[in-house]
Coordinates of C-alpha atoms in Angstrom, one line a residue:
Chain A
M1 CA -95.6 -56.8 -16.4
K2 CA -99.0 -58.4 -15.9
F3 CA -100.6 -55.1 -16.7
V4 CA -98.8 -54.8 -20.1
Y5 CA -99.8 -58.4 -20.8
I6 CA -103.5 -57.8 -20.2
V7 CA -103.4 -54.6 -22.2
T8 CA -101.8 -56.4 -25.1
I9 CA -104.4 -59.1 -25.0
L10 CA -107.1 -56.5 -25.0
L11 CA -105.6 -54.5 -27.8
T12 CA -104.8 -57.4 -30.0
T13 CA -108.2 -58.9 -29.4
T14 CA -109.8 -55.6 -30.4
A15 CA -107.6 -55.4 -33.4
F16 CA -109.1 -58.7 -34.5
V17 CA -112.7 -57.8 -34.0
L18 CA -112.9 -54.2 -34.9
P19 CA -114.3 -53.2 -38.2
E20 CA -111.9 -52.0 -40.9
E21 CA -112.2 -48.3 -40.7
K22 CA -110.9 -48.4 -37.1
A23 CA -108.0 -50.5 -38.2
T24 CA -105.4 -47.6 -38.4
V25 CA -106.2 -46.8 -34.8
V26 CA -105.3 -50.3 -33.5
Q27 CA -102.3 -51.0 -35.9
A28 CA -99.8 -50.0 -33.2
P29 CA -100.2 -53.1 -31.0
L30 CA -100.0 -55.4 -34.0
K31 CA -96.8 -53.6 -35.1
A32 CA -95.4 -54.1 -31.6
S33 CA -96.3 -57.7 -31.6
I34 CA -94.6 -58.2 -35.0
E35 CA -91.5 -56.4 -33.7
R36 CA -91.3 -58.7 -30.6
G37 CA -92.0 -61.7 -32.9
K38 CA -89.0 -60.8 -35.0
T39 CA -86.7 -61.3 -32.1
I40 CA -88.1 -64.7 -31.4
Y41 CA -87.9 -65.6 -35.1
L42 CA -84.2 -64.7 -35.3
Q43 CA -83.5 -66.8 -32.2
R44 CA -85.7 -69.8 -32.9
C45 CA -86.7 -70.0 -36.5
M46 CA -84.2 -68.3 -38.8
A47 CA -81.6 -71.1 -38.8
C48 CA -84.1 -73.2 -40.8
H49 CA -86.5 -70.9 -42.4
Q50 CA -83.8 -68.3 -43.2
A51 CA -83.8 -64.6 -42.6
D52 CA -85.8 -63.9 -45.8
G53 CA -88.4 -66.6 -44.9
G54 CA -87.4 -68.5 -48.0
G55 CA -86.6 -71.8 -46.3
V56 CA -84.1 -74.2 -47.7
P57 CA -85.1 -76.2 -50.8
R58 CA -86.2 -79.7 -49.9
L59 CA -85.2 -79.3 -46.3
N60 CA -87.1 -76.6 -44.6
P61 CA -90.3 -75.0 -46.2
P62 CA -90.5 -71.4 -47.0
L63 CA -92.8 -69.4 -44.8
D64 CA -92.9 -66.5 -47.2
A65 CA -95.9 -67.0 -49.5
A66 CA -96.8 -70.3 -47.8
S67 CA -100.6 -70.8 -48.1
K68 CA -101.0 -72.2 -44.6
V69 CA -98.9 -69.6 -43.0
K70 CA -101.1 -66.9 -44.4
G71 CA -104.3 -69.0 -43.9
N72 CA -107.0 -69.0 -41.3
D73 CA -106.3 -72.3 -39.6
K74 CA -104.6 -70.8 -36.6
V75 CA -104.9 -74.0 -34.5
Y76 CA -102.7 -75.7 -37.2
L77 CA -100.1 -72.9 -36.8
V78 CA -100.1 -73.0 -33.0
R79 CA -99.7 -76.8 -33.1
V80 CA -96.8 -76.7 -35.5
I81 CA -94.9 -74.2 -33.3
I82 CA -95.6 -76.0 -30.0
K83 CA -95.2 -79.6 -31.2
G84 CA -92.8 -79.2 -34.1
M85 CA -93.3 -81.4 -37.2
T86 CA -91.7 -84.7 -38.0
E87 CA -94.1 -86.2 -40.5
R88 CA -93.6 -86.3 -44.3
V89 CA -96.4 -84.1 -45.5
E90 CA -96.9 -82.1 -48.7
L91 CA -96.7 -78.4 -48.3
D92 CA -97.6 -76.3 -51.4
G93 CA -96.6 -79.2 -53.7
E94 CA -93.3 -80.0 -52.1
Y95 CA -91.9 -82.3 -49.5
Y96 CA -89.3 -81.4 -46.8
D97 CA -86.7 -83.7 -45.1
N98 CA -85.9 -81.9 -41.9
N99 CA -87.6 -82.2 -38.6
M100 CA -89.0 -79.0 -37.2
S101 CA -88.1 -78.2 -33.6
A102 CA -90.8 -78.3 -30.9
N103 CA -91.2 -75.1 -28.8
P104 CA -93.1 -76.2 -25.7
D105 CA -91.5 -73.5 -23.7
L106 CA -92.8 -70.5 -25.7
T107 CA -95.6 -68.6 -23.9
D108 CA -99.0 -67.9 -25.6
M109 CA -97.8 -64.3 -26.0
Q110 CA -94.5 -65.4 -27.6
I111 CA -96.4 -67.7 -30.0
T112 CA -98.8 -64.9 -30.8
D113 CA -95.9 -62.6 -31.6
V114 CA -93.9 -65.0 -33.8
L115 CA -97.1 -65.9 -35.7
N116 CA -97.8 -62.2 -36.3
Y117 CA -94.3 -61.8 -37.5
I118 CA -94.3 -64.7 -40.0
R119 CA -97.8 -63.8 -41.2
N120 CA -96.9 -60.2 -41.8
S121 CA -93.3 -60.3 -43.2
W122 CA -91.8 -60.6 -46.6
S123 CA -94.7 -60.9 -49.0
N124 CA -97.1 -62.2 -46.4
K125 CA -100.1 -60.2 -45.2
A126 CA -102.7 -61.7 -42.9
N127 CA -105.0 -60.7 -40.1
A128 CA -103.6 -60.5 -36.5
V129 CA -103.4 -63.5 -34.2
T130 CA -104.5 -62.8 -30.7
V131 CA -103.2 -64.2 -27.4
A132 CA -106.7 -65.4 -26.7
E133 CA -106.7 -67.4 -29.9
V134 CA -103.4 -69.0 -29.1
K135 CA -104.6 -69.9 -25.6
A136 CA -107.7 -71.5 -27.0
A137 CA -105.7 -73.4 -29.6
R138 CA -103.2 -74.7 -27.0
A139 CA -106.0 -76.1 -25.0
K140 CA -107.3 -77.9 -28.1
I141 CA -104.0 -79.6 -29.1
K142 CA -103.1 -81.0 -25.7
Chain B
M1 CA -69.1 -47.4 -75.3
K2 CA -68.1 -48.1 -78.9
K3 CA -66.1 -51.1 -77.7
R4 CA -69.1 -52.4 -75.8
L5 CA -71.2 -52.1 -78.9
L6 CA -68.7 -53.9 -81.0
F7 CA -68.4 -56.6 -78.4
S8 CA -72.2 -57.1 -78.3
F9 CA -72.2 -57.3 -82.0
A10 CA -69.6 -60.0 -82.0
I11 CA -71.6 -62.0 -79.5
F12 CA -74.7 -61.5 -81.6
C13 CA -72.9 -62.9 -84.6
A14 CA -71.5 -65.8 -82.6
V15 CA -75.0 -66.7 -81.5
V16 CA -76.4 -66.4 -85.0
N17 CA -73.6 -68.6 -86.2
L18 CA -74.3 -71.1 -83.6
V19 CA -78.0 -71.2 -84.4
A20 CA -77.2 -71.6 -88.1
A21 CA -74.8 -74.4 -87.5
N22 CA -77.3 -76.2 -85.4
D23 CA -79.9 -75.7 -88.1
S24 CA -77.9 -77.2 -90.8
T25 CA -76.3 -80.1 -88.9
N26 CA -79.1 -81.3 -86.6
T27 CA -82.6 -82.5 -87.2
T28 CA -83.4 -82.6 -83.5
P29 CA -84.0 -79.1 -82.0
K30 CA -81.1 -78.0 -79.8
K31 CA -80.6 -75.1 -77.5
L32 CA -80.3 -71.8 -79.4
V33 CA -77.9 -70.2 -76.9
A34 CA -74.3 -71.1 -76.4
D35 CA -73.2 -72.6 -73.1
P36 CA -71.6 -70.1 -70.8
V37 CA -67.8 -69.8 -71.0
N38 CA -66.2 -72.7 -69.1
A39 CA -69.8 -73.9 -68.2
G40 CA -69.9 -70.9 -65.8
L41 CA -67.3 -72.4 -63.6
K42 CA -63.9 -71.2 -62.4
T43 CA -61.3 -74.0 -62.6
P44 CA -57.5 -74.0 -62.2
S45 CA -55.6 -72.8 -65.2
G46 CA -55.2 -75.5 -67.9
F47 CA -58.5 -77.1 -67.0
S48 CA -61.7 -76.6 -69.0
A49 CA -65.3 -77.3 -68.0
S50 CA -68.3 -78.0 -70.2
I51 CA -71.9 -78.9 -69.7
V52 CA -72.6 -82.4 -71.0
A53 CA -76.2 -82.8 -70.0
D54 CA -78.9 -80.6 -68.5
N55 CA -82.3 -80.5 -66.9
L56 CA -82.2 -84.1 -65.8
G57 CA -84.0 -83.6 -62.5
R58 CA -82.5 -83.8 -59.1
A59 CA -79.3 -85.5 -60.0
R60 CA -77.6 -86.9 -56.9
H61 CA -74.8 -89.4 -57.3
I62 CA -73.4 -90.3 -60.7
V63 CA -71.2 -93.1 -62.0
A64 CA -69.4 -93.5 -65.3
T65 CA -69.1 -96.8 -67.2
E66 CA -65.8 -98.0 -68.6
Q67 CA -67.3 -97.2 -72.0
G68 CA -68.0 -93.5 -71.1
G69 CA -71.7 -93.7 -70.4
I70 CA -73.0 -92.2 -67.1
Y71 CA -75.7 -93.4 -64.8
V72 CA -77.4 -90.7 -62.7
K73 CA -79.5 -91.3 -59.6
L74 CA -82.4 -89.0 -59.1
E75 CA -83.8 -87.9 -55.7
R76 CA -87.2 -87.4 -57.1
L77 CA -88.8 -89.5 -59.8
K78 CA -88.9 -87.9 -63.2
E79 CA -91.8 -89.2 -65.3
G80 CA -91.9 -92.1 -62.9
K81 CA -88.2 -93.1 -63.2
G82 CA -85.3 -92.7 -60.8
I83 CA -82.2 -93.6 -62.9
V84 CA -81.1 -91.8 -66.1
Y85 CA -78.6 -93.5 -68.4
L86 CA -76.6 -91.0 -70.5
K87 CA -74.5 -91.7 -73.6
D88 CA -72.8 -89.6 -76.2
A89 CA -73.9 -91.7 -79.1
D90 CA -73.2 -89.1 -81.9
G91 CA -69.8 -88.1 -80.4
D92 CA -70.6 -84.4 -80.3
G93 CA -69.4 -83.9 -76.7
K94 CA -73.0 -83.7 -75.4
M95 CA -74.6 -86.7 -73.7
E96 CA -78.1 -87.8 -74.6
I97 CA -80.6 -89.7 -72.5
N98 CA -80.3 -93.3 -73.7
K99 CA -82.7 -94.8 -71.2
T100 CA -84.5 -94.0 -67.9
F101 CA -85.6 -96.8 -65.5
A102 CA -86.1 -97.7 -61.8
N103 CA -89.3 -96.9 -60.0
Y104 CA -87.6 -95.6 -56.9
Y105 CA -85.8 -92.3 -56.0
G106 CA -82.6 -92.1 -54.0
T107 CA -79.0 -91.0 -53.9
G108 CA -76.5 -93.8 -54.1
I109 CA -75.2 -95.3 -57.4
A110 CA -71.9 -97.2 -58.1
I111 CA -70.4 -99.8 -60.5
K112 CA -68.2 -102.7 -59.6
N113 CA -67.2 -105.9 -61.5
G114 CA -69.9 -105.7 -64.1
Y115 CA -72.8 -104.7 -61.9
L116 CA -74.6 -101.4 -61.4
Y117 CA -75.6 -100.8 -57.7
A118 CA -78.3 -98.2 -56.8
S119 CA -80.1 -97.3 -53.6
S120 CA -83.5 -96.1 -52.6
D121 CA -83.8 -94.6 -49.2
Q122 CA -84.4 -98.1 -47.7
D123 CA -83.0 -100.7 -50.2
V124 CA -80.0 -101.4 -52.4
F125 CA -80.5 -103.1 -55.8
R126 CA -78.1 -104.3 -58.4
Y127 CA -78.3 -104.8 -62.2
K128 CA -76.0 -106.8 -64.4
L129 CA -74.2 -104.8 -67.1
D130 CA -73.4 -106.1 -70.5
D131 CA -69.9 -105.6 -72.1
K132 CA -71.0 -102.2 -73.4
G133 CA -71.9 -100.9 -69.9
N134 CA -75.7 -101.2 -70.6
V135 CA -78.0 -102.6 -68.0
I136 CA -79.2 -105.9 -69.3
D137 CA -82.6 -106.1 -67.5
T138 CA -83.8 -102.7 -66.2
E139 CA -87.0 -104.2 -64.8
N140 CA -85.7 -107.0 -62.7
P141 CA -82.8 -105.9 -60.4
Q142 CA -81.7 -108.1 -57.6
R143 CA -82.5 -106.5 -54.2
I144 CA -79.5 -107.1 -52.1
V145 CA -80.4 -105.0 -49.0
K146 CA -83.8 -104.1 -47.7
G147 CA -85.5 -102.4 -44.8
L148 CA -82.9 -99.8 -43.8
W149 CA -84.1 -96.9 -41.7
D150 CA -85.9 -94.2 -43.7
K151 CA -87.0 -91.6 -41.3
R152 CA -86.9 -88.8 -43.7
Q153 CA -84.1 -86.8 -42.2
H154 CA -80.6 -87.9 -43.5
A155 CA -82.3 -90.8 -45.3
S156 CA -80.1 -91.0 -48.4
K157 CA -78.1 -94.2 -48.7
S158 CA -74.7 -93.6 -50.3
L159 CA -72.7 -96.6 -51.6
A160 CA -69.1 -97.7 -52.0
L161 CA -67.6 -101.2 -52.9
D162 CA -64.4 -102.9 -52.1
D163 CA -62.5 -105.6 -54.1
A164 CA -63.5 -108.4 -51.7
G165 CA -67.2 -108.6 -52.5
N166 CA -68.5 -106.1 -49.9
I167 CA -70.7 -103.1 -50.3
Y168 CA -70.7 -100.2 -47.8
V169 CA -73.9 -98.3 -47.1
N170 CA -74.3 -95.1 -45.2
I171 CA -77.2 -95.0 -42.8
G172 CA -77.6 -91.4 -41.7
A173 CA -78.9 -90.7 -38.2
P174 CA -82.4 -89.2 -38.5
S175 CA -81.5 -86.6 -35.9
N176 CA -79.3 -83.6 -35.3
S177 CA -77.7 -84.6 -32.0
C178 CA -79.8 -87.5 -30.6
Q179 CA -81.9 -85.3 -28.3
E180 CA -85.1 -86.8 -26.8
T181 CA -87.0 -84.3 -29.1
D182 CA -84.9 -83.6 -32.2
R183 CA -83.6 -80.0 -32.6
T184 CA -85.6 -78.8 -29.6
K185 CA -84.2 -76.3 -27.2
G186 CA -83.9 -77.7 -23.7
S187 CA -84.2 -81.3 -24.8
K188 CA -81.5 -83.6 -23.4
G189 CA -79.2 -85.9 -25.4
M190 CA -80.1 -89.5 -25.0
N191 CA -77.4 -91.6 -23.3
P192 CA -76.6 -94.0 -24.7
C193 CA -77.9 -92.8 -28.0
P194 CA -80.3 -95.6 -29.2
I195 CA -80.2 -94.4 -32.8
L196 CA -76.7 -95.8 -33.1
D197 CA -78.1 -99.4 -33.2
S198 CA -79.7 -98.8 -36.5
A199 CA -78.2 -95.6 -38.0
G200 CA -75.5 -93.1 -37.6
G201 CA -72.9 -95.3 -39.2
I202 CA -71.7 -97.3 -42.2
W203 CA -73.0 -100.9 -42.6
Q204 CA -71.3 -103.6 -44.6
F205 CA -73.2 -106.1 -46.7
K206 CA -72.3 -108.8 -49.3
V207 CA -72.7 -107.8 -52.9
D208 CA -74.3 -111.1 -54.0
L209 CA -76.8 -112.0 -51.3
A210 CA -80.5 -111.2 -51.7
D211 CA -82.5 -109.2 -49.1
Q212 CA -79.9 -108.7 -46.5
S213 CA -80.7 -106.3 -43.6
Y214 CA -79.6 -105.4 -40.1
H215 CA -79.6 -109.0 -38.9
N216 CA -76.9 -110.1 -41.3
G217 CA -75.1 -106.8 -42.1
V218 CA -72.1 -105.6 -40.2
R219 CA -72.0 -102.2 -38.5
Y220 CA -68.6 -101.4 -40.0
A221 CA -68.3 -97.9 -38.4
T222 CA -70.4 -95.9 -36.0
G223 CA -70.6 -92.4 -34.5
L224 CA -71.0 -90.9 -38.0
R225 CA -74.0 -88.5 -38.1
N226 CA -74.6 -88.5 -41.8
V227 CA -72.1 -89.5 -44.4
V228 CA -73.1 -88.6 -47.9
G229 CA -69.7 -88.9 -49.6
L230 CA -67.8 -92.1 -49.3
D231 CA -65.3 -93.9 -51.5
W232 CA -63.2 -97.0 -51.3
N233 CA -59.5 -96.1 -51.8
Q234 CA -58.0 -98.8 -54.0
Q235 CA -54.5 -97.9 -53.2
Q236 CA -55.0 -98.0 -49.4
K237 CA -57.7 -100.7 -49.5
K238 CA -59.6 -98.5 -47.1
L239 CA -62.9 -96.7 -46.8
Y240 CA -62.9 -92.9 -46.6
V241 CA -65.9 -90.8 -45.7
T242 CA -67.0 -87.2 -45.4
M243 CA -69.5 -86.4 -42.7
H244 CA -72.1 -83.7 -42.3
G245 CA -71.5 -82.2 -38.8
R246 CA -74.3 -81.1 -36.5
D247 CA -76.4 -78.0 -36.8
M248 CA -77.9 -75.3 -34.6
L249 CA -75.5 -74.6 -31.8
Y250 CA -76.8 -71.1 -31.4
T251 CA -80.5 -71.9 -31.8
L252 CA -80.3 -74.7 -29.2
Y253 CA -77.8 -73.1 -26.8
P254 CA -78.0 -69.3 -27.2
D255 CA -76.3 -68.8 -23.8
M256 CA -73.2 -70.7 -24.9
F257 CA -72.8 -69.8 -28.6
D258 CA -73.5 -66.8 -30.7
T259 CA -74.6 -66.8 -34.3
T260 CA -71.0 -66.4 -35.7
V261 CA -69.6 -69.3 -33.7
S262 CA -72.7 -71.3 -34.6
A263 CA -72.1 -70.5 -38.3
E264 CA -68.5 -71.6 -38.1
L265 CA -68.7 -74.7 -35.9
P266 CA -68.5 -77.6 -35.9
S267 CA -66.2 -78.7 -38.7
E268 CA -67.4 -80.8 -41.6
T269 CA -65.0 -83.8 -41.4
M270 CA -63.3 -86.4 -43.5
Y271 CA -62.3 -89.7 -41.9
A272 CA -60.2 -92.8 -42.9
I273 CA -62.3 -95.7 -41.6
N274 CA -61.1 -99.0 -40.2
K275 CA -63.6 -101.7 -39.3
G276 CA -65.0 -101.0 -35.9
D277 CA -64.2 -97.3 -35.8
N278 CA -66.3 -94.8 -33.9
A279 CA -66.2 -91.1 -34.9
G280 CA -68.0 -89.9 -31.8
W281 CA -71.4 -88.5 -32.9
P282 CA -73.6 -87.5 -31.0
Y283 CA -71.4 -87.1 -27.9
V284 CA -68.7 -85.0 -29.5
Y285 CA -68.2 -82.7 -32.5
Y286 CA -65.0 -81.5 -34.0
D287 CA -63.7 -78.0 -33.6
H288 CA -61.0 -77.1 -36.3
F289 CA -60.0 -73.9 -34.5
Q290 CA -59.1 -75.7 -31.2
Q291 CA -58.3 -78.9 -33.2
K292 CA -60.1 -81.0 -30.7
K293 CA -63.1 -83.2 -30.2
I294 CA -65.5 -81.1 -28.1
L295 CA -68.2 -82.5 -25.9
A296 CA -71.6 -81.8 -27.4
P297 CA -73.7 -79.4 -25.2
E298 CA -76.5 -82.0 -25.2
Y299 CA -74.1 -84.2 -23.2
G300 CA -72.8 -81.6 -20.8
G301 CA -70.4 -79.7 -23.1
D302 CA -69.7 -76.0 -23.0
G303 CA -67.8 -75.4 -26.2
K304 CA -64.5 -76.1 -24.4
K305 CA -64.7 -79.4 -22.6
T306 CA -63.2 -82.2 -24.7
G307 CA -64.5 -85.7 -25.1
G308 CA -64.6 -88.8 -27.3
E309 CA -61.4 -90.3 -26.0
N310 CA -62.2 -93.5 -27.9
A311 CA -63.3 -91.8 -31.0
I312 CA -61.2 -91.3 -34.1
D313 CA -59.9 -87.9 -35.3
P314 CA -60.7 -86.6 -38.7
I315 CA -58.0 -86.5 -41.3
V316 CA -59.3 -83.2 -42.7
A317 CA -61.6 -80.7 -41.1
F318 CA -63.5 -78.2 -43.3
P319 CA -65.5 -75.1 -42.4
A320 CA -68.9 -75.8 -40.9
H321 CA -72.1 -76.7 -42.7
M322 CA -70.8 -76.8 -46.2
G323 CA -72.4 -80.2 -46.9
P324 CA -69.7 -82.6 -48.3
N325 CA -72.0 -84.7 -50.6
A326 CA -69.5 -86.7 -52.7
L327 CA -66.0 -88.0 -52.3
L328 CA -63.8 -89.3 -55.1
F329 CA -60.2 -90.4 -55.1
Y330 CA -58.7 -89.6 -58.4
T331 CA -57.1 -92.6 -60.0
G332 CA -56.8 -91.3 -63.6
N333 CA -53.7 -89.9 -65.3
Q334 CA -55.3 -87.1 -67.4
F335 CA -54.9 -84.5 -64.6
P336 CA -51.5 -83.3 -63.6
E337 CA -49.3 -85.2 -61.2
K338 CA -50.5 -83.2 -58.2
Y339 CA -54.0 -84.5 -58.5
R340 CA -53.2 -88.2 -58.7
Q341 CA -54.4 -90.2 -55.8
G342 CA -55.9 -87.1 -54.2
A343 CA -59.4 -86.5 -53.1
F344 CA -62.2 -84.5 -54.8
I345 CA -65.1 -83.5 -52.6
A346 CA -68.3 -81.9 -53.8
F347 CA -69.8 -79.5 -51.3
H348 CA -73.5 -79.1 -51.7
G349 CA -73.4 -75.7 -50.0
S350 CA -74.6 -74.6 -46.5
W351 CA -77.9 -73.5 -45.1
N352 CA -77.1 -73.4 -41.4
R353 CA -74.9 -70.2 -41.4
S354 CA -77.7 -67.7 -41.6
P355 CA -77.6 -64.7 -40.9
L356 CA -74.0 -64.9 -42.2
P357 CA -73.6 -65.6 -45.9
Q358 CA -73.7 -69.3 -46.9
E359 CA -70.6 -71.2 -47.9
G360 CA -69.7 -74.2 -50.1
Y361 CA -71.3 -74.7 -53.5
Y362 CA -68.0 -75.8 -54.9
V363 CA -65.7 -78.8 -55.6
V364 CA -62.7 -79.0 -53.4
F365 CA -59.4 -80.9 -53.9
V366 CA -57.2 -82.4 -51.1
P367 CA -53.8 -83.6 -52.1
F368 CA -52.9 -87.1 -50.7
K369 CA -49.8 -89.2 -50.3
D370 CA -49.9 -92.7 -49.0
G371 CA -53.5 -92.4 -47.8
K372 CA -52.9 -89.2 -45.9
P373 CA -53.5 -85.5 -46.8
S374 CA -50.2 -84.1 -48.0
G375 CA -51.3 -80.4 -48.2
K376 CA -54.1 -78.0 -47.6
W377 CA -57.4 -78.4 -49.2
E378 CA -58.2 -75.9 -52.0
V379 CA -61.3 -74.9 -54.0
F380 CA -61.0 -76.8 -57.4
A381 CA -64.2 -75.7 -59.2
D382 CA -66.3 -72.8 -58.1
G383 CA -69.2 -70.8 -59.5
F384 CA -71.9 -73.4 -59.4
S385 CA -74.3 -71.1 -57.5
G386 CA -74.2 -68.6 -60.4
T387 CA -74.3 -65.7 -57.8
G388 CA -71.5 -64.2 -55.9
V389 CA -72.5 -64.5 -52.3
V390 CA -75.3 -66.9 -51.5
K391 CA -77.5 -65.6 -48.6
N392 CA -80.2 -68.2 -48.9
P393 CA -79.6 -71.6 -50.5
R394 CA -82.6 -71.1 -52.8
E395 CA -80.6 -68.5 -54.7
A396 CA -78.1 -71.1 -55.8
Q397 CA -78.7 -72.0 -59.5
H398 CA -76.7 -75.2 -59.2
R399 CA -75.4 -77.2 -56.2
P400 CA -72.7 -79.8 -56.6
C401 CA -73.8 -83.2 -55.4
G402 CA -72.1 -86.2 -57.2
L403 CA -68.7 -87.0 -58.7
T404 CA -67.4 -89.6 -61.0
Q405 CA -64.3 -90.2 -63.1
G406 CA -64.7 -90.9 -66.8
P407 CA -62.6 -93.6 -68.5
D408 CA -60.4 -90.9 -70.0
G409 CA -59.7 -89.4 -66.6
S410 CA -62.1 -86.5 -66.9
L411 CA -64.0 -85.5 -63.8
Y412 CA -67.8 -85.3 -63.9
V413 CA -69.9 -83.3 -61.4
S414 CA -73.6 -83.5 -61.0
D415 CA -76.0 -80.7 -59.7
D416 CA -79.2 -81.5 -58.0
V417 CA -81.0 -78.2 -58.6
K418 CA -81.3 -78.2 -62.3
G419 CA -79.9 -81.6 -63.1
T420 CA -76.8 -80.4 -64.9
I421 CA -73.8 -82.7 -65.5
Y422 CA -70.5 -80.9 -65.8
K423 CA -67.3 -82.4 -67.4
I424 CA -63.9 -81.0 -66.2
S425 CA -60.9 -82.0 -68.4
Y426 CA -57.2 -81.3 -68.7
P427 CA -55.6 -80.1 -70.9
S428 CA -58.1 -77.7 -72.1
K429 CA -59.0 -78.2 -75.7

């Protein structure tokens, strides 16, 4: 188990730093991460953000095409998932009334996976998130 | 094929005619396309539906004046205003905007004894009406209630008034099930739930005192998670409410519930309320399959253990998550006998049934006799969503949110997606 974990860290980390022409070679781990992330998404996130990532008007924001979901502020994304969200903030020009669940029990790997899923599903396409990045982000938001 | 062509041609002519008619009779530009047949709605035979106003913004609750005007409360300000006053000045069956006013958004709006009452998410205001149903001074309402909880979730304040000078205000609980951390897996239910001191119930205030708040209001009923529909039943002299039940049984307790059970439980409930009643939230929820109050899993429940011995039972239980956003007892005599004194309920439509298809997005009728349901509920007006099956709420083109009865006994329904106001009448003309 631990071995798989380390390999994944290595592979996803490499996916992130390798130059583009090598990308096809390292797509597999990202794909696997997205697959695992989907399972977490269906259990933890789908109720609110919906199967198609479209959210619920005025209640839960869409993740599909959301600028911050596709963006590069990964610390923000990790914080949202660990801590949830209860403040009235504007997201892409709209406000939402629901509270987002906190997920303090998800591991760095699970957060990595679910982020890779939401950043690379529906119309979203973004670079891979690595376990190392999530670990570093978690340390920052404590 | 030929038939199809002929039919298209007929439609084409009809549209051309309509355009021509509009051109010759109106100076103001009107829509160039005809409204969909029966406003796109399916209503029982003999009834007819039409669109009387459109594109008003997020139209929440509505109230008709004795003279046939309609006040609409908006959930988001439109050009800086939160109330729209509609009138059919030229008698063409369409209502025009007569006035917009109020610098606050919200949901609740009601009329009683010559006053218009309207709520923001924290306060309640009232405006004196003249004998034509117009607000006399739109700029200086009296604030009768202030400082109610607005914690974003379930913040809308719905209103109802009795004949004894009291106003009833829903204060929704800003929480799903009173967990220490809202909607979070593994977080315990707080016991006792501290939210109930300030929300999760109906509060009663006087109609004519300025700036009342928690200290001089009465907690009239408690254990009500979020009531958006409420109405004072004149015949029974009693408050009736419809409550939004809790969400996320599966997401929070995947070991106990699967996605199907979670989509179908708990019931959305309707209660007859007496002063001091407790409906049991957050400790129990209602299960219309077992017909029991079931202990919430946050409080040690397992989907079977019952609870809430001191809590009242609902008088009607509807399928889960459909969002009963408005309740209206029909007191007119335009509709057939069956509908008199019965209840109409506007269901906003669900979101918490994914991955199953969503439900609701229609207006329901419940027959009543002597203040109690006398038959099964039935869908009265359907088709608001404009699509067959709604998978995701954002597909719905319209969502029913408010109800009011016109002076002639017609029923009006508001929609808070596009701001459409529908009129449903009988007999069809």
